[in-house]
XYZ file of C-alpha atoms in Angstrom:
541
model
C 22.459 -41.315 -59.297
C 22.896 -43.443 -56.260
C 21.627 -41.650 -53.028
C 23.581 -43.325 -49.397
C 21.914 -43.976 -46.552
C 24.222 -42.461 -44.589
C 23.287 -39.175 -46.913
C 19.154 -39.580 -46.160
C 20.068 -39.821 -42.574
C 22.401 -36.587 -42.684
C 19.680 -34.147 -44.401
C 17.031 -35.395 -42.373
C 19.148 -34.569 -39.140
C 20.061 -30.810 -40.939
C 16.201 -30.514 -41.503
C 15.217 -31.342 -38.081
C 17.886 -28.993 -36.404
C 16.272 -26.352 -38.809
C 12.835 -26.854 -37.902
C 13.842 -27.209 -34.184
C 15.782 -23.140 -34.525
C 12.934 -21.760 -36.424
C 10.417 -22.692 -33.917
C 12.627 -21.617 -31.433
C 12.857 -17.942 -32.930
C 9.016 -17.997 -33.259
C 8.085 -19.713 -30.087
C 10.349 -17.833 -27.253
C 10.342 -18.453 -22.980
C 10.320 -14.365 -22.155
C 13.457 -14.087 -19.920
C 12.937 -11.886 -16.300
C 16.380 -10.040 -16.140
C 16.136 -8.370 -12.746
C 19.137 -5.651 -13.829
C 20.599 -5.698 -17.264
C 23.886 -4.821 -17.485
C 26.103 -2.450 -19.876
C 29.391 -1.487 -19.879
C 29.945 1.788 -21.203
C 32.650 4.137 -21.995
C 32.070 7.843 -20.230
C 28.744 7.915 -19.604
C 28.012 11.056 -21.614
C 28.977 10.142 -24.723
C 27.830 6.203 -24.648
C 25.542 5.243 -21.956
C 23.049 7.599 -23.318
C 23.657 6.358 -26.807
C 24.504 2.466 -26.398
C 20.788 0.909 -26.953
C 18.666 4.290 -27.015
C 15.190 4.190 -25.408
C 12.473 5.681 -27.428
C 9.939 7.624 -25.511
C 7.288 5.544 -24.209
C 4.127 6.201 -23.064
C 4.779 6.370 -19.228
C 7.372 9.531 -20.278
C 4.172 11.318 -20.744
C 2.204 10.422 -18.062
C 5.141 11.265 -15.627
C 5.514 14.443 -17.057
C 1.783 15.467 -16.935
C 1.993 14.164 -13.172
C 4.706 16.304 -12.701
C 3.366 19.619 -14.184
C 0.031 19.161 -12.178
C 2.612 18.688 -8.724
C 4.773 21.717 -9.923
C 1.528 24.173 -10.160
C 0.518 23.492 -6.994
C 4.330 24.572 -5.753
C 4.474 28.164 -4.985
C 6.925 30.104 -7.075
C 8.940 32.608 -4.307
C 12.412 33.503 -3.705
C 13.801 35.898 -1.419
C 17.230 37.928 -0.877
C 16.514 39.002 3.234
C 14.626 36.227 5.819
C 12.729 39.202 7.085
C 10.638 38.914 3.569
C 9.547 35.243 4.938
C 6.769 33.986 7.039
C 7.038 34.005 10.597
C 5.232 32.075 12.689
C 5.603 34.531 15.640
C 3.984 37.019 13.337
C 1.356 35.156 12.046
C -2.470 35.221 14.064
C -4.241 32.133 14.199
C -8.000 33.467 15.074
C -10.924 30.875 16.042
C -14.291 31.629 13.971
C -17.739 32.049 15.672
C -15.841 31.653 19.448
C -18.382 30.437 21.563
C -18.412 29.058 25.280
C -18.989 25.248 24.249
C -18.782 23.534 21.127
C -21.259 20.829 20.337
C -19.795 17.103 19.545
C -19.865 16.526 15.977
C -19.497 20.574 14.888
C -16.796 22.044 12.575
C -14.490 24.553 14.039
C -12.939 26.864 11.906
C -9.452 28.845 12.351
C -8.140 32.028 10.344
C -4.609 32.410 9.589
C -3.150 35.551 8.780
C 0.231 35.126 7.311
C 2.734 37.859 8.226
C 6.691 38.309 7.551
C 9.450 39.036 10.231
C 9.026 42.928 9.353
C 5.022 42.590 10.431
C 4.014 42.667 6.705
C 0.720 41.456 5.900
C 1.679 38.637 3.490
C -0.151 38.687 0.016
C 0.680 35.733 -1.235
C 0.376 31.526 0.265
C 1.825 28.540 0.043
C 2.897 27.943 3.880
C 3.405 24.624 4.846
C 1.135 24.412 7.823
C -0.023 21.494 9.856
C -2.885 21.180 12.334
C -4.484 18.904 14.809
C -6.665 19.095 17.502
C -5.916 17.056 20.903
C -7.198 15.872 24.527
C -4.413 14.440 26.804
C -6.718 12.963 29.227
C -8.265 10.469 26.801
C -5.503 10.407 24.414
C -7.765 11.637 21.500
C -6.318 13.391 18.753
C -7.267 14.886 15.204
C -5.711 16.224 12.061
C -7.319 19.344 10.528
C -7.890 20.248 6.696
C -6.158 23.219 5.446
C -7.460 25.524 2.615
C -5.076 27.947 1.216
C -6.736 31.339 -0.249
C -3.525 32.315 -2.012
C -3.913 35.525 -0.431
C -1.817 34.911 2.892
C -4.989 33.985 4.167
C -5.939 30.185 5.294
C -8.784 28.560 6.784
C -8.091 25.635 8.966
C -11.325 23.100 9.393
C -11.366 20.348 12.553
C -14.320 18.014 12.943
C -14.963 17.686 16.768
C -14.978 14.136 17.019
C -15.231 13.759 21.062
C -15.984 15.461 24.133
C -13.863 17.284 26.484
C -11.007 20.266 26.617
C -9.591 20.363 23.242
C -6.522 22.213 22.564
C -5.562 23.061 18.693
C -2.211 23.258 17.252
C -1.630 24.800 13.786
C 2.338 24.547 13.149
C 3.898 26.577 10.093
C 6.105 23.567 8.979
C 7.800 25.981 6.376
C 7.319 29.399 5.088
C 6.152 29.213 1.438
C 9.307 30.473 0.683
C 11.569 27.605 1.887
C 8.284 24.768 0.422
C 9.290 27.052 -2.969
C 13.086 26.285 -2.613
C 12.679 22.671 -1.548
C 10.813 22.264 -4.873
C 12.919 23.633 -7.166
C 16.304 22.053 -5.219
C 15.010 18.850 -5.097
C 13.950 18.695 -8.750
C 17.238 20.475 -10.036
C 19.470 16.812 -9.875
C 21.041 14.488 -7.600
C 24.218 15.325 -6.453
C 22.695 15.609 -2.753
C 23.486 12.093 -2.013
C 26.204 9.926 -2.724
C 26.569 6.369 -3.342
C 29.231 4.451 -2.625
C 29.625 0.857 -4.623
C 31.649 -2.553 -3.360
C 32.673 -4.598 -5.604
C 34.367 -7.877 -4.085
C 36.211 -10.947 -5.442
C 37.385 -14.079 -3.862
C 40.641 -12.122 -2.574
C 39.681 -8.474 -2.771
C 37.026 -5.392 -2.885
C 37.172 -2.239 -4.212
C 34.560 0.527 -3.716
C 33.631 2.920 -6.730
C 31.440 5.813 -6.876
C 28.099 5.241 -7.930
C 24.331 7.408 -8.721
C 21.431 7.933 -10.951
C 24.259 10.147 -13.054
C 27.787 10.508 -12.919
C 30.153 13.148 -14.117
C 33.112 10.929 -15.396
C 34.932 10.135 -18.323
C 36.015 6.744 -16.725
C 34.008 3.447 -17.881
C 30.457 3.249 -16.373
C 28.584 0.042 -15.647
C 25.270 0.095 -16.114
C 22.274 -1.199 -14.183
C 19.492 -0.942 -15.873
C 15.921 -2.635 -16.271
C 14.786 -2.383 -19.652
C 11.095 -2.687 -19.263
C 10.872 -0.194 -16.560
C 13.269 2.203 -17.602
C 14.710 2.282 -14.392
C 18.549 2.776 -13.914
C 21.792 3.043 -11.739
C 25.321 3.478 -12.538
C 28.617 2.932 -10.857
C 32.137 4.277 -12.308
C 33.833 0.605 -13.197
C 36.533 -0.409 -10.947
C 39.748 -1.534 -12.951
C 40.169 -5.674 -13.117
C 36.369 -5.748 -11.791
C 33.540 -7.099 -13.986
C 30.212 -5.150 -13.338
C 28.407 -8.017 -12.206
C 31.026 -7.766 -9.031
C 29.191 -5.366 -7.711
C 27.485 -6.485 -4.289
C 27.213 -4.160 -1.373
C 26.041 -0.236 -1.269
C 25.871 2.751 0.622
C 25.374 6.688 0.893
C 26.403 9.519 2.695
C 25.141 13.124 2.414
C 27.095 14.531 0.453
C 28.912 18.386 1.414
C 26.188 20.089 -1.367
C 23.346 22.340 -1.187
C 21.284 23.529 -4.085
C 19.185 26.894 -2.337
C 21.146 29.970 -1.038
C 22.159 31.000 2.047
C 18.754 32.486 3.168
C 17.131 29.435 1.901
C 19.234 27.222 3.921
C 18.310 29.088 7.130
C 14.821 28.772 6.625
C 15.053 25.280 6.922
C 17.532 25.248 9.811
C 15.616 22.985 12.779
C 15.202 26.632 14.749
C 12.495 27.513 11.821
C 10.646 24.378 11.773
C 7.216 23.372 12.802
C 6.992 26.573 14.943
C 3.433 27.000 16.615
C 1.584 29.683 15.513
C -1.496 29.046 17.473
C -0.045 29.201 20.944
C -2.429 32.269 21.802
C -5.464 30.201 21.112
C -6.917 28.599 24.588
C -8.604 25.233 24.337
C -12.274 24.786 23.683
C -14.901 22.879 25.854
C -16.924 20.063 23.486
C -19.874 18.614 25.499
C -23.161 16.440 23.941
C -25.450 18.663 23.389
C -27.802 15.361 23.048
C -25.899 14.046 20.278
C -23.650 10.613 20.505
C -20.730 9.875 18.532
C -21.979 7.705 15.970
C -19.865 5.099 14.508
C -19.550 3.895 10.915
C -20.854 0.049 10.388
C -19.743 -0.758 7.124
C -16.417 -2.607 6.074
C -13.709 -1.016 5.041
C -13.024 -1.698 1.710
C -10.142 -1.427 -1.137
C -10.495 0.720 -4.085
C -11.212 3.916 -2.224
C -9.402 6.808 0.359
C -10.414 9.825 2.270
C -8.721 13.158 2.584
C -7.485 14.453 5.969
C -8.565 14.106 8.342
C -9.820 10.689 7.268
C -9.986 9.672 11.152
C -9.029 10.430 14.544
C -7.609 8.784 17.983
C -9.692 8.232 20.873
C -7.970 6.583 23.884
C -5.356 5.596 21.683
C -7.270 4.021 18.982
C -7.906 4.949 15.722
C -11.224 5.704 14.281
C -11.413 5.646 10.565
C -14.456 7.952 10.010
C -16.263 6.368 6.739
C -15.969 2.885 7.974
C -15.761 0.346 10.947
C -11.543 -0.785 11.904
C -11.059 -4.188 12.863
C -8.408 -3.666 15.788
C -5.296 -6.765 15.279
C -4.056 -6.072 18.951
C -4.480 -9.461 20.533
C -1.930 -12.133 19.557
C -5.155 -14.918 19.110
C -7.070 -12.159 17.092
C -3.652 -12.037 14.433
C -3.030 -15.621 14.737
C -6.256 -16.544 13.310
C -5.838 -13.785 10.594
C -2.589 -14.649 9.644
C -3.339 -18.180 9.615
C -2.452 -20.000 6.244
C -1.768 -16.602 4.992
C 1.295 -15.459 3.368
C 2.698 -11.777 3.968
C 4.807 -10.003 2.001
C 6.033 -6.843 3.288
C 7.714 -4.611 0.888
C 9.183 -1.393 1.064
C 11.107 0.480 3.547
C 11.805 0.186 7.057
C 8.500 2.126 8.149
C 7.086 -1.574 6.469
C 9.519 -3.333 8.086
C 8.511 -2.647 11.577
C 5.328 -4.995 10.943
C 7.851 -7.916 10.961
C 9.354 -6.494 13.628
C 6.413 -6.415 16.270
C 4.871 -10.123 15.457
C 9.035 -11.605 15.984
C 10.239 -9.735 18.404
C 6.990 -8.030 20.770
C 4.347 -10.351 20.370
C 5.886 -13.645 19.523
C 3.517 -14.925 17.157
C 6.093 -15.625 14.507
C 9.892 -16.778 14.654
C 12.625 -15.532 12.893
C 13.946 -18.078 10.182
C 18.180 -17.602 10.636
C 19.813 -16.420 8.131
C 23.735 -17.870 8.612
C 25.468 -16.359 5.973
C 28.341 -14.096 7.438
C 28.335 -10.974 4.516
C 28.581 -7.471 5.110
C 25.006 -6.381 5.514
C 22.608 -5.205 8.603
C 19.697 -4.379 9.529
C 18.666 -3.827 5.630
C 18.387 -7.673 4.953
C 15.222 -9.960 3.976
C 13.597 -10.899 7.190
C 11.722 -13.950 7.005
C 9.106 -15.316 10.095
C 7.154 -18.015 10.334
C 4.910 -20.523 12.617
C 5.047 -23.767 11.445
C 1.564 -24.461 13.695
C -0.466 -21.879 12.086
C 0.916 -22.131 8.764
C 2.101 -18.507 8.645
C 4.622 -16.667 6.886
C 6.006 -12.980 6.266
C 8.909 -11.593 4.504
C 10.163 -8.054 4.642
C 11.966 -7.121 2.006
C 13.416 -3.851 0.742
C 12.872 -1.939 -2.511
C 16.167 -1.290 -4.419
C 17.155 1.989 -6.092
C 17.169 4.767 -4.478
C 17.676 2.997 -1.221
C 19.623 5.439 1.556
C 21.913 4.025 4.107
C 25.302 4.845 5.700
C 25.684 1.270 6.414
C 26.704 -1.019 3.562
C 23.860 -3.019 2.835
C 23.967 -6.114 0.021
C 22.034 -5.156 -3.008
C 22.714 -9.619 -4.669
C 19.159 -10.356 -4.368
C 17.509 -6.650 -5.115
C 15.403 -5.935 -7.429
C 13.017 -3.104 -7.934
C 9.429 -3.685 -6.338
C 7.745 -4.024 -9.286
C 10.220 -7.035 -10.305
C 9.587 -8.121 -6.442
C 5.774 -7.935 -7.309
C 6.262 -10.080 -10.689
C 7.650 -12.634 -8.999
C 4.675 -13.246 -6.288
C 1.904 -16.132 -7.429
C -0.401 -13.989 -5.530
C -3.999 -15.337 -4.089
C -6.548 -15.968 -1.853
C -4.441 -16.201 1.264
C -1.729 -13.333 -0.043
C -1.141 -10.590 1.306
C 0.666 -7.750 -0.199
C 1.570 -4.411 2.231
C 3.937 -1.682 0.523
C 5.200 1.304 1.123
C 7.715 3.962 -1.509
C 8.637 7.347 0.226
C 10.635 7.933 2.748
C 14.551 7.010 0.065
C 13.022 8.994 -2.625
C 12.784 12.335 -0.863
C 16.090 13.451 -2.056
C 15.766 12.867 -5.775
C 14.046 14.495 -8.311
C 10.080 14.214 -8.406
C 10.340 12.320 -11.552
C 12.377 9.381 -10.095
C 9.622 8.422 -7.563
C 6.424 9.399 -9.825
C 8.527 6.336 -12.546
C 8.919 3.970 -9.549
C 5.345 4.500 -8.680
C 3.532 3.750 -11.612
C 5.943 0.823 -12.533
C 4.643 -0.396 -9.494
C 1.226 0.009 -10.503
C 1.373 -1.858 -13.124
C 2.832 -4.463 -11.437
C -0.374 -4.955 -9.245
C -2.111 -4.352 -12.341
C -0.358 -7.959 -13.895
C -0.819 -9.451 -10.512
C -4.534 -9.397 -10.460
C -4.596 -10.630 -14.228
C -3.238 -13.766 -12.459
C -4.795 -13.485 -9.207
C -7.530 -11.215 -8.820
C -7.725 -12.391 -5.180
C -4.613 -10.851 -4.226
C -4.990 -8.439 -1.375
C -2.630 -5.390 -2.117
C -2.748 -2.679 0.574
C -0.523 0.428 0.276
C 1.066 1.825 3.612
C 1.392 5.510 2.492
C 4.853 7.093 4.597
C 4.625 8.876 7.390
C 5.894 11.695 8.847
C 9.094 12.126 10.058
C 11.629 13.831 12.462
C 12.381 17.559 12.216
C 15.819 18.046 13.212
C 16.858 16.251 9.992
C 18.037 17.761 6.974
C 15.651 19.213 5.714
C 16.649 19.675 2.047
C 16.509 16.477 1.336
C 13.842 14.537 4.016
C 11.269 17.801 4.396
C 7.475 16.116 5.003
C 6.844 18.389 2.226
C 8.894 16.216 -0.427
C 7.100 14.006 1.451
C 3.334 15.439 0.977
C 4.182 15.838 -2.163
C 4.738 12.211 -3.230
C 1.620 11.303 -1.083
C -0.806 13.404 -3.678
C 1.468 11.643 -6.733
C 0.635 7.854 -4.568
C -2.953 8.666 -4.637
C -3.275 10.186 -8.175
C -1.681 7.355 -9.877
C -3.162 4.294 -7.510
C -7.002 6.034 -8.211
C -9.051 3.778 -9.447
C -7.055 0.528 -8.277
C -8.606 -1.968 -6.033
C -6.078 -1.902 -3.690
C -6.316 -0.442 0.304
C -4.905 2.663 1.939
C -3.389 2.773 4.982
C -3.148 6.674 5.858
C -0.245 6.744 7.616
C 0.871 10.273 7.022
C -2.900 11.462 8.865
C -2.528 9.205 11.573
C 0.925 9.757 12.325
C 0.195 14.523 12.200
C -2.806 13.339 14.151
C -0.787 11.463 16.735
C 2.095 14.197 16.535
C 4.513 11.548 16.628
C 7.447 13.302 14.415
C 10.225 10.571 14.041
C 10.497 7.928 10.998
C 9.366 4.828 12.888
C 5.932 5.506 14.776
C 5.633 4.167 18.230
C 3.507 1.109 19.315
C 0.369 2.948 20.107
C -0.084 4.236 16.174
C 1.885 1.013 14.738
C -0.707 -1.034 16.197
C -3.289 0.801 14.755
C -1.637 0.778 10.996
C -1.156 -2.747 11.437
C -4.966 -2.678 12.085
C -5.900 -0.901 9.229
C -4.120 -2.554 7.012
C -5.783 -5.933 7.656
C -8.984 -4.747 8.272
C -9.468 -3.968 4.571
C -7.242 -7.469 3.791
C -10.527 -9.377 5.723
């Protein structure tokens, strides 16, 4: 049998097509999908069932995270505010009161917990807050607080300079509002609601969107894979889901705690000062000077409160020596050949903000594109001289805004962190907080060590990379409270340590300088931004 040429030629091409898709299945590029997509009926009966996600190992770890958080929580609940703490009750009482205090002593404070009736309270879990301060040479302090679980706390302040001091101990929330916050917060997330666009050459629509939705409607599906992180919007008729481009949220007309829980956390029963009977102390010498740390500060490691204090507006980290950034040379020749990233939220943001706009050491690069979006967009800054550059960016999901903000280039931080070469002259600063409050404990602890991991894959390619972490501050109190407390807030800052310990990455304490400084709103002012700015380069020398 005869055998063509054309025949030899055909087979060989059929073999080598073959070869070529076999090595292809073996030998794959991985693909980085920054949100998956899925389109699913109502969300009950096939989102949850389209592609099932077995339990992985991080399930675990978030709920052993979670359990240790949740026994810390107090467990009370209350029919009549007179069974709460009150903070014009309560006696603050200074241990060992002496005439003068030597620089460099402890000073101790009682506090007796009482209810509105005058009941001795036999049982803790107050949010309280303390600091210790000296207007004349703008020196100020946070204090340690030790709960007894008896109604009984002792408050402990390092004396740190010389001078009148006056103390403040604030009951931020009875232990009965911290014990409703908990369990609200952690019971779902119909608090907040999101509001999708989805646009087309001609026309938008917006749909309803969340972490879950109670609809029989089709649901589109955002989802990363990997991470096991995901958001949903109800799917808009004649709309794909990859249509979807712009975002917001409103509080929504919802409340998870009663009646008496909700006026417990109305802004007349916030921060109240229970030490108002307490005069200030004189701190002199006594032959002793304030001796100041020498060594660097380095990554890897953090303090507990009060891990420094103020002292004419400066901030003294007390285990190790701050490098102050204040002089437009000094950050120059930092920043020089450097690249910034700046990720996170807007408390991150304002970084960006002050080299742009008050100092001048970087210029804005223009974005020109006329879309719906504010002041949530990627800033980008550079000097072309000095070789610098810095981006802001924010994280994605859950991300809280009235304003519609474009969500085209999002992705969530540990995607962001994927995508950064990382090195020698990188710079990472990031900061998670202040858009989780609101949401379940679980949603933030996920986000968090995703994140970790991230940094952990990062310095597998470049162990150089300096990472610093920005940890949120505190905020305003004439918010609403169920859903932006500090104490959601205090409670994610003990999950941020727990799960970066051990890291070798820096800590910027933002939450002690900024109950040190008593500066309650979301974006601290100049005087403690400079000083975060500070510390967080200091331990990226």
């Amino acid at each position: 049998m005869k055998i063509s040429f054309r025949s030899v030629v055909a087979v060989a091409v059929i073999a080598s097509i073959l070869l070529m898709a076999i090595r292809q299945n073996r030998v794959q590029i991985p693909k980085i999908n920054m949100l998956q997509l899925c389109n699913c009926q109502a969300q009950k009966e096939s989102c949850d069932t389209i592609s099932p996600l077995s339990p992985m190992e991080t399930d675990e770890t978030i709920e052993d995270i979670f359990n240790r958080m949740e026994k810390l929580i107090p467990q009370n609940s209350i029919d009549r505010i007179e069974e709460a703490t009150s903070a014009e009750e309560t006696k603050a009482t200074i241990i060992d009161t002496k005439e003068t205090y030597c620089l460099g002593n402890q000073l101790h404070v009682t506090v007796e917990a009482y209810d509105y009736s005058g009941k001795r309270k036999s049982y803790g879990g107050d949010y309280l807050r303390a600091r210790i301060y000296s207007p004349t040479t703008n020196s100020s302090a946070s204090g340690s607080v030790v709960d007894n679980n008896d109604g009984s706390y002792l408050i402990k302040f390092t004396l740190f300079w010389e001078g009148s001091v006056h103390i403040s101990i604030l009951l931020m929330h009875p232990s009965e509002a911290v014990s409703a916050l908990w369990r609200g917060r952690n019971q779902g997330f119909a608090n907040i609601k999101y509001t999708g666009n989805f646009t087309s050459a001609t026309e938008y629509v917006n749909s309803e969107c969340g972490f879950q939705l109670d609809t029989e409607r089709e649901v589109c599906r955002y989802m990363d894979k990997r991470d096991r992180e995901a958001f949903y919007c109800i799917k808009p008729q004649d709309f794909p889901c990859e249509a979807l481009t712009h975002m917001n949220s409103v509080n929504r007309d919802h409340s998870y705690l009663t009646e008496v829980e909700q006026i417990l956390l109305n802004r007349s029963n916030i921060g109240l000062e229970i030490s108002k009977l307490l005069k200030p102390i004189k701190v002199i010498s006594c032959g002793k000077k304030q001796v100041s740390p020498n060594g660097r500060c380095r990554m890897g490691s953090y303090h507990p409160m009060p891990s420094g204090y103020f002292h004419y507006n400066v901030w003294n980290p007390i285990h190790c020596k701050m490098t102050q950034f204040t002089e437009n040379d000094n950050l120059k020749a930092f920043l020089k050949g450097k690249k910034l990233f700046l990720l996170g939220d807007s408390t991150v943001r304002q970084y960006i903000r002050h080299f742009a706009e008050n100092i001048n050491i970087v210029d804005y690069f223009n974005h020109t594109e006329d879309e719906m979006q504010s002041w949530q967009k990627t800033l980008l800054a550079i000097n072309l001289e000095k070789f610098i550059y810095v981006q802001w960016k924010k994280h994605t999901f859950p991300f809280v805004s009235k304003t519609f903000y474009s969500i085209k280039e999002d992705a969530y931080m540990a995607r962001q962190i994927d995508q950064i070469g990382g090195g020698v002259n990188t710079i990472i600063v990031l900061t998670l907080g202040q858009h989780f409050r609101p949401f379940p404990l679980r949603t933030f602890i996920r986000s968090v060590i995703n994140v970790r991991k991230a940094i952990e894959r990062l310095f597998l390619r470049s162990p150089r990379t300096r990472v610093i972490i920005k940890e949120e501050n505190a905020r305003d109190m004439d918010i609403d409270m169920e859903r932006f407390s500090d104490f959601h807030g205090h409670v994610q800052y003990l999950v941020l340590r727990e799960i970066f310990n051990g890291l070798n990455v820096g800590f910027v304490d933002g939450l002690d300088m900024s109950i040190a400084y008593a500066c309650n709103v979301i974006h601290p002012p100049l005087e403690v931004l400079e000083n975060l700015i500070s510390m967080s380069f200091t331990q990226a020398l």
